[in-house]
Tab-separated table of C-alpha atoms in Angstrom:
chain	number	residue	atom	x	y	z
D	1	MET	CA	-27.908	-23.675	-22.743
D	2	ASN	CA	-25.780	-25.465	-20.212
D	3	ILE	CA	-22.457	-23.964	-19.275
D	4	ALA	CA	-19.945	-26.609	-18.275
D	5	PRO	CA	-17.584	-25.611	-15.461
D	6	ARG	CA	-14.164	-24.931	-16.895
D	7	ALA	CA	-12.358	-23.211	-14.040
D	8	VAL	CA	-12.071	-23.903	-10.312
D	9	TYR	CA	-12.552	-21.355	-7.557
D	10	ILE	CA	-10.774	-22.432	-4.377
D	11	ALA	CA	-12.122	-20.362	-1.490
D	12	THR	CA	-10.065	-20.381	1.705
D	13	ALA	CA	-12.425	-18.270	3.829
D	14	GLN	CA	-13.764	-19.687	7.066
D	15	VAL	CA	-17.153	-18.256	7.911
D	16	ARG	CA	-16.929	-17.271	11.575
D	17	ASP	CA	-19.559	-14.527	11.714
D	18	ASP	CA	-22.374	-12.839	9.765
D	19	GLU	CA	-20.046	-10.288	8.208
D	20	MET	CA	-17.917	-13.005	6.640
D	21	ALA	CA	-21.032	-14.948	5.577
D	22	ASP	CA	-22.279	-11.830	3.815
D	23	ARG	CA	-18.931	-11.287	2.126
D	24	VAL	CA	-18.780	-14.892	0.921
D	25	ALA	CA	-22.345	-14.669	-0.428
D	26	LYS	CA	-21.459	-11.535	-2.413
D	27	HIS	CA	-18.397	-13.208	-3.898
D	28	GLN	CA	-20.415	-16.285	-4.847
D	29	ALA	CA	-23.122	-14.191	-6.505
D	30	ARG	CA	-20.498	-12.727	-8.836
D	31	ARG	CA	-19.455	-16.138	-10.145
D	32	GLY	CA	-21.216	-17.788	-13.078
D	33	ALA	CA	-21.778	-21.414	-13.986
D	34	GLU	CA	-18.332	-21.657	-15.537
D	35	TRP	CA	-16.884	-22.067	-12.036
D	36	THR	CA	-16.561	-25.169	-9.911
D	37	ASN	CA	-16.524	-24.013	-6.291
D	38	VAL	CA	-14.226	-25.647	-3.754
D	39	ALA	CA	-14.106	-24.503	-0.117
D	40	GLU	CA	-10.808	-25.426	1.538
D	41	PRO	CA	-9.665	-23.354	4.517
D	42	ILE	CA	-6.672	-25.514	5.537
D	43	ASP	CA	-5.635	-28.215	3.052
D	44	LEU	CA	-4.923	-25.936	0.120
D	45	ILE	CA	-2.108	-28.200	-1.046
D	46	GLY	CA	-4.507	-31.156	-1.277
D	47	ALA	CA	-7.145	-29.053	-3.017
D	48	LEU	CA	-4.658	-28.068	-5.717
D	49	LYS	CA	-3.663	-31.701	-6.223
D	50	ARG	CA	-7.284	-32.867	-6.389
D	51	THR	CA	-8.342	-30.182	-8.871
D	52	ASP	CA	-5.383	-30.384	-11.234
D	53	GLY	CA	-6.808	-31.387	-14.609
D	54	GLN	CA	-10.109	-29.525	-14.096
D	55	GLY	CA	-8.854	-26.261	-15.599
D	56	PRO	CA	-7.239	-23.139	-14.162
D	57	ARG	CA	-7.604	-22.616	-10.418
D	58	LEU	CA	-8.169	-19.282	-8.706
D	59	VAL	CA	-7.187	-19.365	-5.023
D	60	ASP	CA	-8.952	-16.623	-3.051
D	61	CYS	CA	-6.952	-15.947	-0.991
D	62	LEU	CA	-3.513	-16.708	0.436
D	63	THR	CA	-3.873	-14.319	3.367
D	64	LEU	CA	-7.083	-15.986	4.581
D	65	TRP	CA	-5.380	-19.388	4.257
D	66	LEU	CA	-2.487	-18.044	6.335
D	67	THR	CA	-4.961	-16.652	8.891
D	68	ASN	CA	-6.553	-20.083	9.243
D	69	LEU	CA	-3.165	-21.780	9.604
D	70	MET	CA	-1.978	-19.348	12.271
D	71	LEU	CA	-5.238	-19.384	14.248
D	72	GLY	CA	-5.248	-23.199	14.119
D	73	ASP	CA	-1.610	-23.467	15.208
D	74	HIS	CA	-0.588	-25.200	11.998
D	75	ASP	CA	2.991	-25.007	10.746
D	76	TRP	CA	2.425	-22.193	8.250
D	77	ARG	CA	6.097	-22.038	7.298
D	78	GLY	CA	6.306	-25.732	6.500
D	79	LEU	CA	2.985	-25.745	4.647
D	80	GLY	CA	3.846	-22.537	2.816
D	81	ARG	CA	7.144	-24.001	1.629
D	82	GLU	CA	5.379	-27.231	0.605
D	83	LEU	CA	2.750	-25.256	-1.322
D	84	VAL	CA	5.384	-23.368	-3.280
D	85	ALA	CA	7.505	-26.468	-3.903
D	86	GLY	CA	4.471	-28.253	-5.386
D	87	LEU	CA	3.576	-25.573	-7.895
D	88	ALA	CA	6.069	-26.747	-10.531
D	89	GLY	CA	4.281	-30.128	-10.613
D	90	GLN	CA	0.869	-28.618	-11.433
D	91	SER	CA	-0.374	-29.072	-14.999
D	92	ASP	CA	-3.200	-26.529	-15.008
D	93	PRO	CA	-2.544	-22.879	-14.122
D	94	VAL	CA	-2.894	-21.623	-10.560
D	95	VAL	CA	-3.703	-17.988	-9.809
D	96	PHE	CA	-3.316	-16.761	-6.244
D	97	VAL	CA	-5.061	-13.721	-4.825
D	98	THR	CA	-3.224	-12.251	-1.863
D	99	ASN	CA	-2.909	-8.999	0.047
D	100	GLU	CA	-0.068	-6.719	0.968
D	101	VAL	CA	-0.918	-5.981	4.598
D	102	GLY	CA	2.178	-4.022	5.621
D	103	GLY	CA	1.235	-0.668	4.098
D	104	GLY	CA	-0.147	0.871	7.280
D	105	ILE	CA	1.220	1.886	10.645
D	106	VAL	CA	2.734	-0.997	12.672
D	107	PRO	CA	-0.282	-2.258	14.650
D	108	GLU	CA	-0.411	-2.331	18.454
D	109	ASN	CA	-1.750	-5.902	18.403
D	110	ALA	CA	1.066	-8.486	18.612
D	111	LEU	CA	-0.806	-11.120	16.570
D	112	ALA	CA	-1.417	-8.520	13.871
D	113	ARG	CA	2.314	-7.767	13.787
D	114	ALA	CA	3.164	-11.477	13.520
D	115	PHE	CA	0.611	-11.865	10.741
D	116	ARG	CA	2.096	-8.942	8.806
D	117	ASP	CA	5.517	-10.546	8.928
D	118	ALA	CA	4.199	-13.983	7.984
D	119	ALA	CA	2.119	-12.668	5.086
D	120	GLY	CA	5.144	-10.781	3.798
D	121	GLU	CA	7.226	-13.951	3.838
D	122	LEU	CA	4.568	-16.139	2.225
D	123	ASN	CA	3.918	-13.546	-0.492
D	124	GLN	CA	7.650	-13.421	-1.239
D	125	TRP	CA	7.940	-17.198	-1.561
D	126	VAL	CA	4.980	-17.438	-3.915
D	127	ALA	CA	5.992	-14.373	-5.946
D	128	ALA	CA	9.527	-15.727	-6.383
D	129	GLU	CA	8.091	-18.926	-7.904
D	130	ALA	CA	5.329	-17.276	-9.963
D	131	ASP	CA	5.665	-16.628	-13.688
D	132	GLU	CA	3.682	-13.413	-13.412
D	133	VAL	CA	2.925	-11.049	-10.527
D	134	TYR	CA	0.528	-8.098	-10.631
D	135	LEU	CA	-0.261	-5.423	-8.085
D	136	ALA	CA	-3.949	-4.454	-8.121
D	137	VAL	CA	-4.381	-0.655	-7.925
D	138	ALA	CA	-7.984	0.553	-7.871
D	139	GLY	CA	-8.884	-2.746	-9.511
D	140	LEU	CA	-6.352	-2.322	-12.311
D	141	PRO	CA	-3.403	-4.671	-12.777
D	142	LEU	CA	0.098	-3.229	-12.535
D	143	LYS	CA	2.670	-5.705	-13.828
D	144	VAL	CA	5.443	-6.427	-11.336
D	145	LYS	CA	6.891	-9.578	-12.920
D	146	PRO	CA	8.234	-10.233	-15.456
D	147	ASN	CA	9.574	-6.727	-15.881
D	148	ASP	CA	10.656	-5.947	-19.352
T	1	MET	CA	39.135	-17.878	2.959
T	2	ASN	CA	38.670	-14.456	4.421
T	3	ILE	CA	35.934	-12.255	3.047
T	4	ALA	CA	36.801	-8.592	3.361
T	5	PRO	CA	33.867	-6.297	4.117
T	6	ARG	CA	32.979	-4.342	1.024
T	7	ALA	CA	29.611	-2.838	1.909
T	8	VAL	CA	28.259	-1.079	4.985
T	9	TYR	CA	24.970	-1.854	6.673
T	10	ILE	CA	23.725	1.135	8.672
T	11	ALA	CA	21.015	-0.051	11.055
T	12	THR	CA	18.821	2.621	12.613
T	13	ALA	CA	16.769	0.350	14.889
T	14	GLN	CA	16.731	1.009	18.611
T	15	VAL	CA	16.189	-2.164	20.575
T	16	ARG	CA	13.511	-1.292	23.126
T	17	ASP	CA	12.011	-4.742	23.736
T	18	ASP	CA	12.455	-8.475	23.074
T	19	GLU	CA	10.449	-8.370	19.871
T	20	MET	CA	12.785	-5.800	18.346
T	21	ALA	CA	15.836	-7.677	19.663
T	22	ASP	CA	14.562	-10.799	17.923
T	23	ARG	CA	13.928	-8.904	14.699
T	24	VAL	CA	17.403	-7.373	14.723
T	25	ALA	CA	18.985	-10.799	15.383
T	26	LYS	CA	17.149	-12.277	12.380
T	27	HIS	CA	18.297	-9.448	10.125
T	28	GLN	CA	21.900	-9.827	11.318
T	29	ALA	CA	21.850	-13.597	10.716
T	30	ARG	CA	21.001	-12.956	7.060
T	31	ARG	CA	24.093	-10.845	6.500
T	32	GLY	CA	27.427	-12.369	5.517
T	33	ALA	CA	31.003	-11.318	6.187
T	34	GLU	CA	30.931	-8.914	3.263
T	35	TRP	CA	29.089	-6.420	5.465
T	36	THR	CA	30.469	-3.930	7.962
T	37	ASN	CA	27.719	-3.311	10.518
T	38	VAL	CA	27.073	0.160	11.895
T	39	ALA	CA	24.306	0.851	14.423
T	40	GLU	CA	23.232	4.491	14.387
T	41	PRO	CA	19.717	5.329	15.572
T	42	ILE	CA	20.045	9.152	15.546
T	43	ASP	CA	23.138	10.540	13.819
T	44	LEU	CA	22.544	9.038	10.391
T	45	ILE	CA	24.099	12.067	8.728
T	46	GLY	CA	27.334	11.533	10.646
T	47	ALA	CA	27.295	7.793	9.923
T	48	LEU	CA	27.084	8.443	6.183
T	49	LYS	CA	29.990	10.905	6.368
T	50	ARG	CA	32.118	8.517	8.422
T	51	THR	CA	31.499	5.524	6.145
T	52	ASP	CA	31.924	7.251	2.796
T	53	GLY	CA	34.848	5.521	1.092
T	54	GLN	CA	34.107	2.099	2.615
T	55	GLY	CA	31.810	0.993	-0.207
T	56	PRO	CA	28.064	1.222	-0.798
T	57	ARG	CA	25.907	1.865	2.252
T	58	LEU	CA	22.517	0.293	2.907
T	59	VAL	CA	20.451	2.302	5.408
T	60	ASP	CA	17.789	0.132	7.078
T	61	CYS	CA	15.611	2.071	7.522
T	62	LEU	CA	14.458	5.664	7.162
T	63	THR	CA	11.172	5.118	8.985
T	64	LEU	CA	12.912	3.768	12.099
T	65	TRP	CA	15.308	6.710	12.000
T	66	LEU	CA	12.293	9.037	11.806
T	67	THR	CA	10.665	7.169	14.708
T	68	ASN	CA	13.756	7.714	16.832
T	69	LEU	CA	13.920	11.401	15.910
T	70	MET	CA	10.266	11.990	16.726
T	71	LEU	CA	10.305	10.020	19.994
T	72	GLY	CA	13.475	11.871	21.043
T	73	ASP	CA	12.031	15.285	20.166
T	74	HIS	CA	14.725	15.947	17.591
T	75	ASP	CA	14.081	18.328	14.703
T	76	TRP	CA	13.203	15.680	12.132
T	77	ARG	CA	12.431	18.253	9.450
T	78	GLY	CA	15.751	20.013	9.820
T	79	LEU	CA	17.697	16.757	10.004
T	80	GLY	CA	15.743	15.261	7.109
T	81	ARG	CA	16.510	18.281	4.921
T	82	GLU	CA	20.175	18.137	5.977
T	83	LEU	CA	20.352	14.420	5.147
T	84	VAL	CA	18.971	14.974	1.673
T	85	ALA	CA	21.158	18.044	1.020
T	86	GLY	CA	24.254	16.019	1.906
T	87	LEU	CA	23.611	13.150	-0.493
T	88	ALA	CA	25.114	14.897	-3.516
T	89	GLY	CA	28.433	15.115	-1.681
T	90	GLN	CA	28.673	11.354	-1.055
T	91	SER	CA	31.199	9.442	-3.182
T	92	ASP	CA	29.992	5.896	-2.522
T	93	PRO	CA	26.394	4.887	-3.235
T	94	VAL	CA	23.707	5.116	-0.548
T	95	VAL	CA	20.631	2.875	-0.636
T	96	PHE	CA	17.748	3.732	1.683
T	97	VAL	CA	15.114	1.255	2.790
T	98	THR	CA	11.882	2.942	3.817
T	99	ASN	CA	8.186	2.178	4.227
T	100	GLU	CA	5.014	3.611	2.835
T	101	VAL	CA	2.864	3.721	5.975
T	102	GLY	CA	-0.187	5.567	4.654
T	103	GLY	CA	-1.880	2.651	2.887
T	104	GLY	CA	-4.266	1.777	5.692
T	105	ILE	CA	-7.181	3.437	7.418
T	106	VAL	CA	-6.317	6.743	9.142
T	107	PRO	CA	-5.333	5.586	12.660
T	108	GLU	CA	-7.130	6.727	15.807
T	109	ASN	CA	-3.790	7.387	17.523
T	110	ALA	CA	-2.654	11.030	17.057
T	111	LEU	CA	1.058	10.181	17.145
T	112	ALA	CA	0.481	7.527	14.478
T	113	ARG	CA	-1.221	10.142	12.295
T	114	ALA	CA	1.653	12.594	12.787
T	115	PHE	CA	4.129	9.832	11.943
T	116	ARG	CA	2.259	8.958	8.735
T	117	ASP	CA	2.460	12.561	7.590
T	118	ALA	CA	6.115	12.921	8.537
T	119	ALA	CA	7.120	9.658	6.843
T	120	GLY	CA	5.302	10.733	3.706
T	121	GLU	CA	7.209	14.022	3.634
T	122	LEU	CA	10.602	12.467	4.345
T	123	ASN	CA	10.052	9.790	1.694
T	124	GLN	CA	9.169	12.476	-0.830
T	125	TRP	CA	12.317	14.502	-0.100
T	126	VAL	CA	14.581	11.481	-0.426
T	127	ALA	CA	12.794	10.114	-3.505
T	128	ALA	CA	13.023	13.494	-5.237
T	129	GLU	CA	16.806	13.459	-4.773
T	130	ALA	CA	17.347	9.756	-5.543
T	131	ASP	CA	18.577	8.508	-8.921
T	132	GLU	CA	16.424	5.398	-8.658
T	133	VAL	CA	13.310	4.525	-6.651
T	134	TYR	CA	11.718	1.095	-6.409
T	135	LEU	CA	8.512	-0.077	-4.754
T	136	ALA	CA	8.870	-3.543	-3.215
T	137	VAL	CA	5.827	-5.722	-3.973
T	138	ALA	CA	5.927	-9.218	-2.472
T	139	GLY	CA	9.691	-8.830	-2.349
T	140	LEU	CA	9.969	-7.888	-6.013
T	141	PRO	CA	11.193	-4.481	-7.202
T	142	LEU	CA	8.817	-2.301	-9.197
T	143	LYS	CA	10.680	0.594	-10.803
T	144	VAL	CA	9.185	3.991	-9.975
T	145	LYS	CA	12.087	6.225	-11.050
T	146	PRO	CA	13.459	6.817	-13.568
T	147	ASN	CA	10.397	6.028	-15.619
T	148	ASP	CA	11.128	5.391	-19.216
F	1	MET	CA	1.011	41.359	-12.076
F	2	ASN	CA	-2.370	39.746	-11.647
F	3	ILE	CA	-2.633	36.014	-12.055
F	4	ALA	CA	-6.034	34.997	-13.341
F	5	PRO	CA	-7.388	31.734	-11.936
F	6	ARG	CA	-7.158	29.033	-14.574
F	7	ALA	CA	-7.784	25.862	-12.609
F	8	VAL	CA	-10.324	24.865	-9.974
F	9	TYR	CA	-9.515	23.146	-6.695
F	10	ILE	CA	-12.554	21.290	-5.353
F	11	ALA	CA	-11.943	20.474	-1.690
F	12	THR	CA	-14.205	17.843	-0.134
F	13	ALA	CA	-12.848	18.062	3.426
F	14	GLN	CA	-15.223	18.884	6.251
F	15	VAL	CA	-13.447	20.655	9.081
F	16	ARG	CA	-14.595	18.886	12.238
F	17	ASP	CA	-11.636	19.591	14.522
F	18	ASP	CA	-8.421	21.619	14.886
F	19	GLU	CA	-6.299	18.925	13.285
F	20	MET	CA	-8.344	19.040	10.096
F	21	ALA	CA	-8.418	22.852	10.184
F	22	ASP	CA	-4.623	22.838	10.371
F	23	ARG	CA	-4.354	20.360	7.502
F	24	VAL	CA	-6.699	22.394	5.313
F	25	ALA	CA	-4.738	25.587	6.087
F	26	LYS	CA	-1.481	23.901	5.018
F	27	HIS	CA	-3.019	22.696	1.763
F	28	GLN	CA	-4.413	26.164	1.034
F	29	ALA	CA	-1.038	27.824	1.709
F	30	ARG	CA	0.515	25.656	-1.018
F	31	ARG	CA	-1.884	26.899	-3.669
F	32	GLY	CA	-1.196	30.049	-5.669
F	33	ALA	CA	-3.474	32.592	-7.297
F	34	GLU	CA	-3.943	30.397	-10.356
F	35	TRP	CA	-6.501	28.369	-8.377
F	36	THR	CA	-10.162	29.022	-7.818
F	37	ASN	CA	-11.099	27.314	-4.558
F	38	VAL	CA	-14.399	25.514	-4.158
F	39	ALA	CA	-15.352	23.743	-0.920
F	40	GLU	CA	-17.949	21.031	-1.506
F	41	PRO	CA	-18.147	18.166	0.976
F	42	ILE	CA	-21.320	16.505	-0.365
F	43	ASP	CA	-22.544	17.744	-3.748
F	44	LEU	CA	-19.435	16.933	-5.754
F	45	ILE	CA	-21.544	16.124	-8.802
F	46	GLY	CA	-23.080	19.603	-8.743
F	47	ALA	CA	-19.674	21.219	-8.165
F	48	LEU	CA	-18.277	19.534	-11.278
F	49	LYS	CA	-21.247	20.690	-13.331
F	50	ARG	CA	-20.995	24.250	-12.034
F	51	THR	CA	-17.246	24.529	-12.650
F	52	ASP	CA	-17.121	22.949	-16.105
F	53	GLY	CA	-15.781	25.612	-18.441
F	54	GLN	CA	-13.527	27.235	-15.785
F	55	GLY	CA	-10.510	25.024	-16.581
F	56	PRO	CA	-9.240	21.727	-15.228
F	57	ARG	CA	-10.625	20.638	-11.859
F	58	LEU	CA	-8.619	18.903	-9.133
F	59	VAL	CA	-10.862	17.037	-6.671
F	60	ASP	CA	-9.118	16.505	-3.316
F	61	CYS	CA	-10.225	13.928	-2.441
F	62	LEU	CA	-12.617	11.086	-3.239
F	63	THR	CA	-12.058	9.294	0.075
F	64	LEU	CA	-13.040	12.369	2.108
F	65	TRP	CA	-16.128	12.774	-0.070
F	66	LEU	CA	-16.988	9.140	0.589
F	67	THR	CA	-16.409	9.678	4.315
F	68	ASN	CA	-18.865	12.585	4.305
F	69	LEU	CA	-21.453	10.564	2.371
F	70	MET	CA	-21.208	7.588	4.708
F	71	LEU	CA	-21.241	9.654	7.904
F	72	GLY	CA	-24.255	11.614	6.593
F	73	ASP	CA	-26.132	8.453	5.584
F	74	HIS	CA	-26.206	9.468	1.931
F	75	ASP	CA	-26.506	6.827	-0.793
F	76	TRP	CA	-22.804	6.637	-1.625
F	77	ARG	CA	-23.333	3.872	-4.170
F	78	GLY	CA	-25.974	5.785	-6.092
F	79	LEU	CA	-24.012	9.035	-5.942
F	80	GLY	CA	-20.770	7.298	-6.829
F	81	ARG	CA	-22.353	5.718	-9.899
F	82	GLU	CA	-23.892	9.054	-10.869
F	83	LEU	CA	-20.527	10.796	-10.491
F	84	VAL	CA	-18.830	8.296	-12.783
F	85	ALA	CA	-21.642	8.306	-15.328
F	86	GLY	CA	-21.417	12.100	-15.591
F	87	LEU	CA	-17.694	12.259	-16.320
F	88	ALA	CA	-18.068	11.620	-20.046
F	89	GLY	CA	-20.194	14.778	-20.307
F	90	GLN	CA	-17.530	17.043	-18.798
F	91	SER	CA	-15.688	19.358	-21.216
F	92	ASP	CA	-12.764	20.374	-18.991
F	93	PRO	CA	-10.491	17.765	-17.440
F	94	VAL	CA	-11.182	16.343	-13.989
F	95	VAL	CA	-8.376	14.964	-11.811
F	96	PHE	CA	-9.326	12.960	-8.736
F	97	VAL	CA	-7.059	12.429	-5.758
F	98	THR	CA	-7.940	9.306	-3.805
F	99	ASN	CA	-6.382	6.858	-1.372
F	100	GLU	CA	-5.879	3.144	-1.332
F	101	VAL	CA	-6.867	2.359	2.265
F	102	GLY	CA	-6.765	-1.449	2.180
F	103	GLY	CA	-3.004	-1.913	2.494
F	104	GLY	CA	-2.949	-2.512	6.227
F	105	ILE	CA	-4.259	-5.134	8.605
F	106	VAL	CA	-8.064	-5.541	8.558
F	107	PRO	CA	-9.175	-3.062	11.242
F	108	GLU	CA	-11.107	-4.061	14.357
F	109	ASN	CA	-13.534	-1.174	13.855
F	110	ALA	CA	-16.600	-2.231	11.794
F	111	LEU	CA	-17.102	1.219	10.239
F	112	ALA	CA	-13.447	1.241	9.183
F	113	ARG	CA	-13.954	-2.140	7.488
F	114	ALA	CA	-17.074	-0.898	5.683
F	115	PHE	CA	-15.193	2.211	4.593
F	116	ARG	CA	-12.308	0.119	3.211
F	117	ASP	CA	-14.723	-1.885	1.105
F	118	ALA	CA	-16.610	1.178	-0.098
F	119	ALA	CA	-13.431	3.089	-0.974
F	120	GLY	CA	-12.183	0.083	-2.916
F	121	GLU	CA	-15.399	-0.044	-4.932
F	122	LEU	CA	-15.538	3.691	-5.614
F	123	ASN	CA	-11.876	3.744	-6.660
F	124	GLN	CA	-12.525	0.878	-9.070
F	125	TRP	CA	-15.501	2.627	-10.690
F	126	VAL	CA	-13.590	5.859	-11.190
F	127	ALA	CA	-10.394	4.122	-12.351
F	128	ALA	CA	-12.353	2.060	-14.888
F	129	GLU	CA	-13.712	5.274	-16.433
F	130	ALA	CA	-10.498	7.324	-16.193
F	131	ASP	CA	-8.189	7.851	-19.164
F	132	GLU	CA	-5.134	7.770	-16.940
F	133	VAL	CA	-4.464	6.331	-13.473
F	134	TYR	CA	-1.284	6.864	-11.429
F	135	LEU	CA	-0.181	5.384	-8.117
F	136	ALA	CA	1.756	7.904	-6.016
F	137	VAL	CA	4.848	6.296	-4.441
F	138	ALA	CA	6.901	8.596	-2.218
F	139	GLY	CA	5.357	11.474	-4.141
F	140	LEU	CA	6.335	10.050	-7.530
F	141	PRO	CA	3.775	8.973	-10.127
F	142	LEU	CA	3.737	5.330	-11.199
F	143	LYS	CA	1.610	4.870	-14.304
F	144	VAL	CA	-1.096	2.228	-13.899
F	145	LYS	CA	-3.274	3.109	-16.909
F	146	PRO	CA	-2.941	3.083	-19.824
F	147	ASN	CA	-0.334	0.356	-19.690
F	148	ASP	CA	1.725	0.113	-22.785
C-alpha cells in the first residue's frame, strides 16, 4: 500500500555537528510516509507560502529558526513580525513547536541572555495570533488558549 | 488632556550595568502616564505601606528584590515572611511579578543554586497568600489559583 | 501517642557532598512519624515491589534516580521502561516527584544536554502511564491530566 503524503514537516534545524545530525536522524526516523519533509533554516516565511495547499504544516521549531536568524545576523524582529502577519493569509493549518527558554537562572553568557529575550518576544507574537496554544508538560498538552 | 496616575509601578531592579539600564529604559518606555513610578530595590515592605491608597500596585519583580536582598546580605527569609504577613493589611490590590527559575539544569554555580532554592520558597509563600496566581506562557496567562 | 507509619517515602538521593547532606537533612526534618523512610538510589523497581502493601509510596525523585543511573552507567532506558511496565501491578498508590529540566537555555555541558533529553523521555513514559499528572507552580498544583 502506498501512503500519500498529507502533511508537511518544516524542519528549521541547521546541522552544525554530529550531535545535531544524530538528533535530526532520530526525529526523521519517527516520521512515516504521510509526511513531506522540508528543510528550511532561514526562509520559513517562503516555505509556508510554498507549502500552503499541501496540507497542515508542522514547523519544528521556532527557537531553532530564531537561532539561525540571530547567528546569521538577519533581522529577526522584522522577519518575526512578517511571519506572524502572514499567518492569517494561510489556507492550511500551521502548527509551531517552540520552547520556553526563560525558566532557568539568568545565564552568564550575553548571547544566551539576548536569545532568551528574543525567544520570549517571538513566542508572544505568535501566541497572540494563534487560535490555540498548549504548554507541553512531560509530553502532555496543557491548554493555555483559548481558556474557557 | 491630562492623565492622572491611577496605578503604582514598584520597580525593584538595581541598575548595575548598561544591560540593566537598557532593560529598565525599555520597561519604562512601555508605561503610560497612568503610572506612578517608584524605584525600591530593598525596602519593598515600606514601599507597599507608603503607596497604599494610591491605587493598585504592580511589583516588578520579586526575584530581583530577592537578588538584592541576597547580594546585600539582608535577611531574605525574615523580610519575605514580613512581606507576606503584611499583605492582608493592604487596602489597594498588589500584583507581584516573579519568575520560576528552577526549570533548567541544576547550575554549577553555588550562589545560583542557593538563589533557585530561595526563589522557590519565596514564590511559595506569596502564592499561598495570594487570591489569584497565574503562570505566564508565551505571554498568555494560565490560571493556577483558584482552580475551579 | 504513637503514630504508626502509614506511608512510605522512597528517597533516591545519593549524598555525595555536604550540600546534598544538608538538603536531605532538611527534607527529613519535614517528615513526621507517619512516614517509613526508604533510601534507594538505584533499585527503585525493587523498592516499589518490597514496599507494596505498606501504604502509598512517594518517590522523591525520578530525576535523581536518573542521575544515579546515568552516572553509574546503568541502562536507564531499560530500567525506565521496566519501572513503567511494573506500575500496573502495584496495589498501593505510587506518587512520583520529578523535574522538568528543559526550560532553560540549552547548556554548554554535553552531559547536561544528554540528561535533559533523558529526563524528558523518562517523564513522558511515566506521565503517559499515570492516572494523574500535576505541574507544580510556586508550590501550587496545576492539573495536567486528566484534562476535563
